[in-house]
Short mmCIF file of C-alpha atoms and ligand atoms in Angstrom, two decimals:
data_model
loop_
_atom_site.label_atom_id
_atom_site.label_comp_id
_atom_site.label_asym_id
_atom_site.label_seq_id
_atom_site.Cartn_x
_atom_site.Cartn_y
_atom_site.Cartn_z
CA MET A 271 73.12 93.54 115.25
CA THR A 272 69.47 93.59 116.80
CA LEU A 273 69.58 93.19 120.83
CA ALA A 274 66.41 91.91 122.00
CA TRP A 275 66.23 93.52 125.40
CA THR A 276 66.33 96.89 127.27
CA LEU A 277 68.04 98.30 130.42
CA THR A 278 65.99 99.24 133.49
CA CYS A 279 67.24 100.93 136.11
CA SER A 280 67.19 99.05 139.47
CA ALA A 281 66.47 102.21 141.58
CA CYS A 282 64.45 104.68 139.29
CA ASP A 283 62.08 104.58 136.51
CA ARG A 284 64.69 104.84 133.66
CA THR A 285 64.98 102.70 130.79
CA ASP A 286 67.38 102.88 128.36
CA ASP A 287 68.90 101.24 125.02
CA PRO A 288 71.51 98.49 125.16
CA ALA A 289 73.78 99.72 122.44
CA GLY A 290 77.31 100.76 122.68
CA LEU A 291 78.84 100.53 126.06
CA PRO A 292 76.37 101.51 129.17
CA GLU A 293 77.51 101.80 132.36
CA VAL A 294 75.05 102.81 135.52
CA CYS A 295 71.95 104.78 135.28
CA PRO A 296 72.67 108.31 134.09
CA LEU A 297 70.25 109.96 135.94
CA CYS A 298 70.50 108.20 139.66
CA GLY A 299 73.73 106.20 139.19
CA ALA A 300 72.14 102.72 140.22
CA PRO A 301 73.21 99.71 138.69
CA TRP A 302 71.27 98.75 135.21
CA LEU A 303 69.18 95.50 135.20
CA VAL A 304 68.40 93.52 131.91
CA ARG A 305 64.57 93.22 130.92
CA TYR A 306 64.14 90.80 127.70
CA ALA A 307 61.54 91.74 125.09
CA HIS A 308 60.70 87.87 124.88
CA PRO A 309 60.36 85.30 127.23
CA PRO A 310 62.66 82.32 125.89
CA ALA A 311 60.58 80.09 123.53
CA PRO A 312 58.58 77.23 124.35
CA ASP A 313 61.07 75.16 122.45
CA ALA A 314 64.19 76.46 124.27
CA LYS A 315 63.82 73.71 127.07
CA ALA A 316 63.81 70.82 124.31
CA ARG A 317 66.86 72.29 122.57
CA LEU A 318 69.05 72.20 125.71
CA ALA A 319 69.13 68.27 125.12
CA THR A 320 71.63 69.01 122.20
CA ARG A 321 73.78 71.54 123.98
CA PRO A 322 77.24 71.21 125.63
CA TRP A 323 77.07 71.93 129.26
CA THR A 324 78.23 75.41 129.06
CA MET A 325 76.48 78.25 130.77
CA TRP A 326 75.74 79.40 127.13
CA ARG A 327 73.41 76.08 126.64
CA TYR A 328 71.06 78.93 128.04
CA ARG A 329 71.67 81.45 125.36
CA GLU A 330 67.98 81.77 124.79
CA TRP A 331 67.82 83.39 128.29
CA MET A 332 71.21 85.39 128.03
CA PRO A 333 72.38 89.19 126.33
CA LEU A 334 73.26 87.43 122.91
CA ALA A 335 72.24 88.41 119.23
CA ALA A 336 70.54 85.66 117.30
CA ASP A 337 73.59 85.45 115.29
CA GLU A 338 76.45 86.42 117.59
CA GLU A 339 79.09 83.72 119.47
CA PRO A 340 80.16 84.63 122.83
CA VAL A 341 83.59 85.23 124.11
CA THR A 342 83.94 81.86 126.15
CA LEU A 343 86.28 79.27 127.82
CA GLY A 344 83.44 76.68 128.56
CA GLU A 345 82.37 78.49 131.64
CA GLY A 346 79.57 77.09 133.57
CA GLY A 347 78.11 73.46 133.73
CA THR A 348 80.03 73.08 137.14
CA PRO A 349 78.57 69.73 139.42
CA LEU A 350 75.99 70.20 141.80
CA LEU A 351 77.82 67.41 144.56
CA PRO A 352 75.67 65.68 146.79
CA ALA A 353 77.04 66.24 150.11
CA PRO A 354 76.01 63.20 152.27
CA ARG A 355 78.60 63.30 155.03
CA LEU A 356 78.26 66.95 155.74
CA ALA A 357 74.38 66.33 155.39
CA ALA A 358 74.68 63.45 158.15
CA ALA A 359 76.61 65.22 160.15
CA LEU A 360 74.45 67.98 160.41
CA GLY A 361 71.06 66.13 160.18
CA LEU A 362 69.93 67.32 157.20
CA GLU A 363 67.87 65.26 154.44
CA ALA A 364 69.40 66.81 151.53
CA LEU A 365 72.46 69.19 151.08
CA TRP A 366 74.07 70.01 147.71
CA ILE A 367 77.32 71.97 147.10
CA LYS A 368 77.57 73.55 143.64
CA ASP A 369 81.16 73.62 143.21
CA GLU A 370 82.41 76.88 140.92
CA SER A 371 85.82 76.10 141.58
CA VAL A 372 86.10 74.07 138.31
CA ASN A 373 85.27 76.92 136.39
CA PRO A 374 88.17 78.15 133.94
CA THR A 375 90.28 80.39 135.86
CA GLY A 376 89.29 78.73 139.32
CA SER A 377 85.90 80.85 140.39
CA PHE A 378 82.37 81.80 139.87
CA LYS A 379 83.49 84.96 138.34
CA ALA A 380 84.00 83.42 134.84
CA ARG A 381 80.26 83.31 134.24
CA GLY A 382 79.99 87.51 135.16
CA LEU A 383 82.86 87.92 132.92
CA SER A 384 82.59 85.71 130.10
CA ALA A 385 78.83 87.55 129.73
CA ALA A 386 80.82 91.41 130.24
CA VAL A 387 83.50 90.78 127.73
CA THR A 388 81.05 89.38 125.48
CA ARG A 389 78.83 92.39 125.50
CA ALA A 390 81.70 94.82 125.66
CA LYS A 391 83.45 93.38 122.69
CA GLY A 392 80.45 93.67 120.91
CA GLY A 393 79.63 97.32 122.07
CA GLY A 394 83.27 98.53 121.15
CA ALA A 395 85.52 98.16 123.64
CA ARG A 396 89.29 98.50 123.16
CA ALA A 397 90.83 98.20 126.56
CA PHE A 398 89.41 96.93 129.76
CA THR A 399 90.14 97.73 133.54
CA ILE A 400 88.63 96.12 136.97
CA PRO A 401 89.29 96.65 140.36
CA THR A 402 89.08 93.02 141.90
CA ALA A 403 89.64 91.19 145.30
CA GLY A 404 91.24 88.52 143.41
CA ASN A 405 88.99 86.39 141.14
CA ALA A 406 87.53 88.60 139.26
CA GLY A 407 90.83 90.17 138.06
CA VAL A 408 92.00 86.77 137.16
CA ALA A 409 88.60 85.98 134.97
CA LEU A 410 88.79 89.14 133.39
CA SER A 411 92.53 88.96 132.73
CA ALA A 412 91.61 85.60 130.91
CA TYR A 413 88.11 86.51 129.21
CA ALA A 414 90.08 89.73 127.65
CA GLN A 415 92.99 87.55 126.10
CA ARG A 416 90.36 85.18 124.66
CA ALA A 417 88.78 88.49 123.24
CA GLY A 418 92.16 90.05 122.24
CA ILE A 419 91.81 93.04 124.17
CA PRO A 420 94.11 94.55 126.73
CA VAL A 421 93.12 94.98 130.49
CA ALA A 422 94.83 96.65 133.74
CA VAL A 423 93.69 95.30 136.81
CA PHE A 424 93.84 97.30 140.27
CA ALA A 425 94.37 95.01 143.04
CA PRO A 426 95.04 95.35 147.21
CA THR A 427 98.46 94.42 148.08
CA THR A 428 97.23 91.86 150.27
CA THR A 429 95.66 89.81 147.34
CA PRO A 430 96.61 85.87 147.45
CA PRO A 431 100.44 85.98 145.41
CA ARG A 432 99.13 82.77 143.37
CA ILE A 433 96.06 85.12 142.34
CA LEU A 434 98.00 87.55 141.40
CA GLU A 435 100.31 85.10 139.42
CA GLN A 436 97.47 84.12 137.49
CA MET A 437 96.42 87.35 136.26
CA ARG A 438 100.32 88.24 135.22
CA LEU A 439 100.09 84.89 133.18
CA PHE A 440 96.87 85.90 131.16
CA GLY A 441 99.03 89.26 130.23
CA ALA A 442 97.40 91.76 132.90
CA ASN A 443 98.97 94.75 133.78
CA VAL A 444 98.45 94.60 137.45
CA GLN A 445 98.90 97.42 139.64
CA LEU A 446 98.56 97.20 143.70
CA LEU A 447 97.42 99.27 145.87
CA ASP A 448 97.35 99.62 149.83
CA GLY A 449 93.54 99.51 150.75
CA HIS A 450 90.58 97.43 149.71
CA ILE A 451 88.74 97.07 146.55
CA GLY A 452 86.65 100.45 146.84
CA ASP A 453 89.84 101.92 146.79
CA CYS A 454 90.96 100.35 143.90
CA GLY A 455 87.65 101.00 142.18
CA LYS A 456 88.78 104.43 142.33
CA VAL A 457 91.67 104.18 140.99
CA ALA A 458 90.29 102.06 138.18
CA ARG A 459 87.71 104.56 137.23
CA GLN A 460 90.25 107.37 136.96
CA TYR A 461 92.25 104.98 134.92
CA ALA A 462 89.03 104.39 132.54
CA ALA A 463 88.52 107.96 132.11
CA GLU A 464 91.90 109.14 131.17
CA ARG A 465 92.81 105.98 128.92
CA GLY A 466 89.66 105.13 127.37
CA ALA A 467 89.33 101.74 129.06
CA PHE A 468 85.76 99.95 129.77
CA ASP A 469 85.32 99.62 133.87
CA VAL A 470 83.89 96.13 134.12
CA SER A 471 83.67 96.57 137.74
CA THR A 472 80.92 95.05 139.59
CA LEU A 473 77.47 96.32 138.54
CA ARG A 474 78.81 98.80 136.59
CA GLU A 475 78.25 97.06 133.83
CA PRO A 476 74.87 95.41 133.21
CA TYR A 477 75.76 92.01 132.08
CA ARG A 478 77.99 90.22 134.83
CA ILE A 479 74.50 89.70 136.70
CA GLU A 480 73.64 88.04 133.47
CA GLY A 481 76.25 85.51 133.43
CA LYS A 482 75.73 84.99 137.27
CA LYS A 483 72.21 84.22 136.32
CA THR A 484 73.01 80.94 134.91
CA LEU A 485 74.11 79.75 138.40
CA GLY A 486 70.07 79.93 138.99
CA LEU A 487 69.33 78.25 135.83
CA GLU A 488 71.96 75.24 136.37
CA VAL A 489 70.99 74.42 139.68
CA ALA A 490 67.10 74.07 138.79
CA GLU A 491 68.26 71.96 135.74
CA GLN A 492 70.47 70.02 137.89
CA LEU A 493 67.69 69.46 140.27
CA GLY A 494 65.18 67.82 137.30
CA TRP A 495 63.46 71.49 136.88
CA THR A 496 62.55 71.82 140.65
CA LEU A 497 63.83 74.28 143.03
CA PRO A 498 65.80 73.88 146.29
CA ASP A 499 64.22 75.47 149.76
CA VAL A 500 67.29 77.32 150.40
CA CYS A 501 70.30 78.85 148.66
CA ILE A 502 73.21 80.12 151.07
CA TYR A 503 75.46 82.34 149.18
CA PRO A 504 78.52 83.97 150.16
CA THR A 505 78.56 88.03 149.41
CA GLY A 506 80.99 90.68 148.44
CA GLY A 507 80.00 92.33 145.52
CA GLY A 508 76.41 90.35 145.23
CA THR A 509 76.14 89.58 141.61
CA GLY A 510 75.98 86.06 141.99
CA LEU A 511 72.95 86.34 144.58
CA ILE A 512 71.37 89.04 142.77
CA GLY A 513 71.71 86.78 139.37
CA MET A 514 70.02 83.85 141.17
CA TRP A 515 67.32 86.20 142.54
CA ILE A 516 66.63 87.12 138.98
CA ALA A 517 66.78 83.57 137.42
CA PHE A 518 64.59 81.92 140.22
CA ALA A 519 61.88 84.53 139.64
CA ALA A 520 62.08 84.43 135.54
CA LEU A 521 61.97 80.45 135.61
CA LEU A 522 59.04 80.50 137.38
CA GLU A 523 57.55 83.17 135.35
CA ALA A 524 58.11 81.22 132.26
CA GLY A 525 56.90 77.87 133.94
CA TRP A 526 59.56 75.89 133.43
CA VAL A 527 59.48 75.21 137.37
CA ALA A 528 56.74 75.26 139.89
CA GLY A 529 56.50 76.23 143.68
CA ARG A 530 58.24 79.20 144.99
CA ALA A 531 61.70 80.97 145.01
CA PRO A 532 64.27 79.52 147.09
CA ARG A 533 65.13 81.40 150.47
CA LEU A 534 68.16 83.28 149.74
CA PHE A 535 70.76 83.71 152.62
CA SER A 536 73.78 86.18 152.38
CA VAL A 537 76.91 85.26 154.09
CA GLN A 538 79.51 87.64 155.11
CA SER A 539 82.36 87.62 157.44
CA THR A 540 82.25 89.47 160.75
CA GLY A 541 85.34 91.43 159.53
CA CYS A 542 83.30 92.92 156.80
CA ALA A 543 79.53 92.49 156.94
CA PRO A 544 77.72 95.78 155.51
CA VAL A 545 74.92 93.67 154.02
CA VAL A 546 74.47 91.67 157.55
CA ARG A 547 74.34 94.85 159.20
CA ALA A 548 71.89 96.24 157.20
CA PHE A 549 69.68 93.31 157.37
CA GLU A 550 69.32 93.48 160.76
CA SER A 551 68.99 97.02 161.31
CA GLY A 552 65.97 96.86 158.61
CA SER A 553 67.84 99.23 156.55
CA ALA A 554 67.24 99.51 152.19
CA ARG A 555 71.00 100.26 151.90
CA THR A 556 74.31 99.30 153.27
CA GLU A 557 76.55 101.89 154.87
CA PRO A 558 80.36 101.92 154.08
CA TRP A 559 82.31 99.11 156.67
CA PRO A 560 85.03 100.62 158.30
CA ASP A 561 88.67 98.95 158.13
CA PRO A 562 87.28 95.75 156.63
CA TRP A 563 89.53 92.91 156.93
CA THR A 564 89.01 89.02 156.35
CA VAL A 565 90.99 86.07 155.03
CA ALA A 566 88.06 85.66 152.64
CA SER A 567 89.05 88.38 150.06
CA GLY A 568 86.49 88.06 147.77
CA LEU A 569 84.13 88.84 150.73
CA ARG A 570 86.11 92.36 151.76
CA VAL A 571 83.83 94.79 150.02
CA PRO A 572 82.79 97.49 152.38
CA GLY A 573 80.61 99.25 150.17
CA PRO A 574 78.91 97.13 147.59
CA LEU A 575 76.95 98.98 145.01
CA GLY A 576 74.58 96.45 144.62
CA GLY A 577 73.76 96.41 148.23
CA PRO A 578 70.16 97.74 147.85
CA ILE A 579 69.44 94.95 145.55
CA VAL A 580 71.09 92.40 147.63
CA LEU A 581 68.64 93.81 150.29
CA ARG A 582 65.73 93.64 148.37
CA ALA A 583 66.44 89.80 147.06
CA ILE A 584 66.90 88.33 150.52
CA ARG A 585 64.00 90.12 152.09
CA GLU A 586 61.60 89.46 149.12
CA THR A 587 62.62 85.56 149.20
CA SER A 588 62.13 85.37 153.15
CA GLY A 589 65.96 84.87 153.43
CA GLY A 590 68.52 86.62 155.37
CA ALA A 591 72.01 87.77 156.20
CA VAL A 592 74.47 85.86 158.77
CA ALA A 593 78.38 86.74 159.55
CA VAL A 594 80.79 84.13 160.54
CA SER A 595 84.03 84.55 161.89
CA ASP A 596 87.34 84.17 159.50
CA GLU A 597 88.37 81.47 162.07
CA ALA A 598 84.75 79.35 161.48
CA LEU A 599 84.84 80.12 157.68
CA SER A 600 88.44 78.63 157.76
CA ASP A 601 87.47 75.44 159.63
CA ALA A 602 84.24 75.19 157.34
CA ALA A 603 86.47 74.83 154.27
CA GLN A 604 88.53 72.29 155.83
CA ARG A 605 85.83 70.16 156.77
CA MET A 606 84.55 70.54 153.10
CA ALA A 607 87.72 69.19 151.79
CA GLY A 608 88.07 66.34 154.55
CA ALA A 609 84.58 65.09 154.42
CA GLU A 610 83.65 66.04 150.71
CA GLY A 611 86.83 66.04 148.51
CA ILE A 612 85.95 69.70 148.13
CA ASP A 613 89.00 71.81 147.96
CA ALA A 614 86.57 74.77 148.93
CA ALA A 615 87.75 78.74 148.92
CA PRO A 616 87.30 80.58 152.24
CA GLU A 617 84.05 82.06 151.04
CA GLY A 618 82.95 78.47 150.25
CA GLY A 619 83.47 77.36 153.84
CA ALA A 620 81.64 80.44 154.99
CA THR A 621 78.74 79.30 153.72
CA LEU A 622 79.09 75.83 155.59
CA ALA A 623 79.69 77.77 158.85
CA ALA A 624 76.56 80.12 158.08
CA LEU A 625 74.34 76.87 157.46
CA GLU A 626 75.37 75.52 160.97
CA LEU A 627 74.29 78.91 162.61
CA LEU A 628 71.31 79.28 160.66
CA LEU A 629 70.42 75.58 161.48
CA GLU A 630 71.00 76.11 165.00
CA ARG A 631 68.84 79.56 165.49
CA GLY A 632 66.04 77.66 163.47
CA ALA A 633 66.28 79.58 160.21
CA VAL A 634 66.53 76.58 158.45
CA ARG A 635 65.01 73.13 159.05
CA ARG A 636 66.57 70.06 158.63
CA ASP A 637 63.96 68.67 156.43
CA GLU A 638 64.79 71.27 153.72
CA ARG A 639 66.65 71.42 150.35
CA VAL A 640 69.84 73.11 150.79
CA VAL A 641 72.56 74.25 148.28
CA LEU A 642 75.61 75.67 149.22
CA PHE A 643 77.62 77.50 146.97
CA ASN A 644 81.51 77.12 146.78
CA THR A 645 82.41 80.08 144.49
CA GLY A 646 86.15 79.29 143.85
CA ALA A 647 89.20 76.91 144.43
CA GLY A 648 91.00 76.88 147.89
CA TRP A 649 94.48 76.12 145.89
CA LEU A 650 94.38 79.83 144.72
CA TYR A 651 94.26 81.32 148.26
CA ARG A 652 97.39 79.15 149.24
CA SER A 653 100.95 80.62 148.59
ZN1 ZN B 215 68.13 105.41 137.75
#
């Protein structure tokens, strides 16, 4: 199998071959980024017309060998829904919600884990493990089943019960721990070392970003190969935001779109906002957030490994980072349901609350084209 890409370190000069089961840069411990040997062939765009609407329609942009089939449940191809009532209420000209709740397993995590499990299966993984705040555990459980590989999930005891139920439905060995995802990560790494399981934690393997990248490719295609001005994205571990940053830059470089990359805004909860704090203080890296808590369980990531890359992405695109309270994000999720019929996860609600704050501050203008990302299904969070 010929793999037409290399791995480059996100922090130092190291590059490596992608064979086997790569984890993080062995020199400095930072996440790998994927660099393709060739840009997609010029006829790749025309080929899209004949392909189904899953994220693998962009296979020329993806870490896939020419003759290889992905581990897929039909992820991606989610609707980019105009939100006219919310737009009118806010005085905006153009507002869309990219609704990731309709992915297999009910969240955006399907994209990253379809890509990661595809590569790990190709690399010879015999077992998987993951620490999770919720949705990533459900997605990995389903894709691991699809690949016929066993999985152990480490999750906080505070994970919404229905999300835990979904993991068990997909046959995962679910272990609950007191603490947050960082605590679960330590136990998962120990488990991986002892049992020979492959750890697919956020950014501890290179390919979840590549799956998330398709969010950006899809938004561009759904807007007729144009880019929005502003993307507002809820940030826990940060792979989605990093993936879109890479996607928009690659689309511009390949000439598939014109103009400039959208300004990327990261949204967190005031109960756990390490990216916002680092952004506001001008720091290049996040500091661990003490006693993190938020009802938006996907945002309860106190020390994201990808913090420095998220900060680079929002600064390079002239975006920003804002924190909203649990009350504001829950209220906004209800308004998304009431006004537009979208059952948003609390993290999705956070993007609407953030948009309101950004409009108030003048950081987003009312004549700009704005996309909010609802990353998951609200029903998964209700018991
Ligand atoms: Zn390095």
